[in-house]
Short mmCIF file of C-alpha atoms in Angstrom, two decimals:
data_model
loop_
_atom_site.label_atom_id
_atom_site.label_comp_id
_atom_site.label_asym_id
_atom_site.label_seq_id
_atom_site.Cartn_x
_atom_site.Cartn_y
_atom_site.Cartn_z
CA MET W 1 75.20 56.35 122.91
CA HIS W 2 76.44 59.94 122.74
CA MET W 3 74.07 62.64 121.52
CA PHE W 4 76.76 65.24 121.14
CA THR W 5 80.19 64.82 119.68
CA ARG W 6 83.03 67.21 120.15
CA LYS W 7 84.80 68.34 117.03
CA THR W 8 88.30 69.60 117.51
CA GLU W 9 89.50 72.43 115.34
CA PRO W 10 92.98 71.99 113.87
CA ALA W 11 95.52 74.40 115.30
CA ALA W 12 96.60 77.24 113.03
CA PRO W 13 100.03 76.68 111.47
CA ALA W 14 102.87 78.51 113.19
CA ASN W 15 103.82 80.35 109.99
CA GLU W 16 100.28 81.60 109.36
CA SER W 17 100.32 85.23 108.19
CA PHE W 18 97.22 86.24 110.16
CA MET W 19 97.74 87.34 113.73
CA PRO W 20 95.05 89.54 115.25
CA THR W 21 96.35 92.74 116.75
CA GLN W 22 94.85 94.48 119.73
CA SER W 23 95.10 97.97 118.33
CA GLY W 24 94.38 97.57 114.63
CA ALA W 25 93.08 95.54 111.73
CA ARG W 26 94.89 93.36 109.21
CA LEU W 27 94.37 92.58 105.54
CA SER W 28 96.24 89.28 105.22
CA ARG W 29 98.42 87.95 102.45
CA GLY W 30 96.33 86.35 99.72
CA VAL W 31 93.43 88.80 100.12
CA SER W 32 92.69 91.16 97.22
CA ILE W 33 90.44 94.22 97.29
CA LYS W 34 89.28 96.44 94.42
CA GLY W 35 87.74 99.69 95.61
CA SER W 36 88.33 102.20 98.36
CA VAL W 37 89.64 101.24 101.80
CA LYS W 38 88.81 103.43 104.81
CA PHE W 39 89.77 102.88 108.44
CA LEU W 40 90.05 104.90 111.64
CA ASN W 41 93.08 103.84 113.69
CA GLU W 42 95.60 101.29 112.41
CA LEU W 43 95.69 98.91 109.46
CA LEU W 44 98.30 96.42 108.27
CA ILE W 45 97.94 95.41 104.63
CA ASP W 46 99.86 92.35 103.46
CA GLY W 47 97.56 91.57 100.52
CA GLU W 48 96.63 93.47 97.36
CA VAL W 49 94.60 96.67 97.07
CA GLU W 50 93.59 98.31 93.82
CA GLY W 51 91.93 101.59 94.77
CA THR W 52 92.28 104.46 97.20
CA ILE W 53 93.23 104.16 100.85
CA ASP W 54 91.93 107.00 103.04
CA SER W 55 92.37 107.36 106.79
CA PRO W 56 93.20 109.66 109.69
CA GLY W 57 95.18 106.72 111.12
CA THR W 58 98.39 104.76 110.65
CA LEU W 59 98.96 102.39 107.71
CA THR W 60 101.58 99.66 107.48
CA ILE W 61 102.15 98.09 104.08
CA GLY W 62 103.61 94.61 104.64
CA GLU W 63 106.40 93.02 102.64
CA HIS W 64 103.98 90.92 100.54
CA ALA W 65 101.58 93.80 99.84
CA ARG W 66 100.95 95.34 96.44
CA ILE W 67 99.06 98.65 96.37
CA ARG W 68 97.79 100.38 93.21
CA GLY W 69 95.93 103.50 94.25
CA GLU W 70 96.37 106.78 96.04
CA ILE W 71 97.18 106.65 99.76
CA ARG W 72 96.06 109.45 102.14
CA THR W 73 96.78 108.78 105.81
CA LYS W 74 98.31 110.29 108.93
CA SER W 75 101.41 108.10 108.62
CA VAL W 76 102.58 105.14 106.58
CA LYS W 77 105.35 102.53 106.73
CA VAL W 78 106.04 100.85 103.40
CA ARG W 79 107.68 97.41 103.23
CA GLY W 80 105.94 96.10 100.09
CA THR W 81 105.20 97.54 96.64
CA VAL W 82 103.23 100.74 96.03
CA GLU W 83 102.41 102.05 92.56
CA SER W 84 100.75 105.39 93.30
CA ASN W 85 101.14 108.65 95.18
CA ILE W 86 101.32 108.92 98.96
CA PHE W 87 100.02 111.91 100.94
CA VAL W 88 100.54 111.91 104.71
CA THR W 89 100.03 114.52 107.41
CA GLU W 90 102.78 113.26 109.76
CA ARG W 91 105.37 110.73 108.56
CA CYS W 92 106.22 108.44 105.63
CA GLU W 93 108.81 105.70 106.06
CA LEU W 94 110.16 103.66 103.16
CA GLN W 95 111.69 100.57 104.74
CA ALA W 96 114.40 98.29 103.34
CA GLY W 97 113.13 96.09 100.52
CA CYS W 98 110.14 98.25 99.57
CA THR W 99 109.40 99.66 96.11
CA LEU W 100 107.51 102.92 95.59
CA ARG W 101 106.65 104.17 92.11
CA GLY W 102 104.93 107.47 92.78
CA ASP W 103 105.24 110.82 94.48
CA ILE W 104 105.25 111.60 98.19
CA GLU W 105 103.98 114.64 100.11
CA ALA W 106 104.84 114.49 103.82
CA PRO W 107 106.09 116.68 106.66
CA ARG W 108 108.66 113.95 107.48
CA LEU W 109 110.18 111.35 105.18
CA VAL W 110 112.47 108.47 106.18
CA VAL W 111 114.08 106.41 103.43
CA ASN W 112 115.96 103.37 104.69
CA GLU W 113 118.90 101.82 102.88
CA ASN W 114 117.84 99.33 100.14
CA ALA W 115 114.45 101.00 99.58
CA THR W 116 113.53 101.69 95.94
CA PHE W 117 111.84 105.05 95.30
CA LEU W 118 110.99 106.18 91.76
CA GLY W 119 109.22 109.54 91.99
CA SER W 120 109.46 112.92 93.60
CA ALA W 121 109.10 113.99 97.21
CA LYS W 122 107.72 117.18 98.72
CA VAL W 123 108.85 117.21 102.34
CA GLY W 124 108.06 119.79 105.00
CA THR W 125 105.10 121.56 106.50
CA GLY W 126 102.93 123.90 104.56
CA LYS W 127 99.43 124.82 103.53
CA SER W 128 99.68 122.70 100.40
CA LEU W 129 99.90 119.42 102.33
CA PRO W 130 96.63 117.47 102.18
CA GLN W 131 93.92 117.34 104.78
CA ILE W 132 92.45 113.92 105.48
CA VAL W 133 88.72 113.55 105.83
CA LEU W 134 87.01 110.25 106.61
CA ASN W 135 83.33 110.11 105.71
CA ASN W 136 81.37 107.58 107.74
CA GLN W 137 78.74 106.64 105.21
#
């Protein structure tokens, strides 16, 4: 008679969208957040966010992501859909297949072929570009 039985966990499917990263966090496809999102270093969003995103770090918006709310970060790469304004202190990259409906303020802007951008862009350095503050409350 065995007192303990071993349960085996099923292996994660190979096409699973969640893969932990060593340097940053991930908001996976299928996850939805309403409210503000704050992070320090790196974040990949492949789900839905309705609210502000504030960080001194780097944001990647995955191809399945849908963002409705202001984004203020150091840099951002957009592959999904964003319906709001983006303010960055270093670089904004609109990658092929993305859709941005909103304005951009950034020292550097890269728009790849087949990106959709409906808005205005203020590119360059200047005192009017936003400062990012992260409150740890």
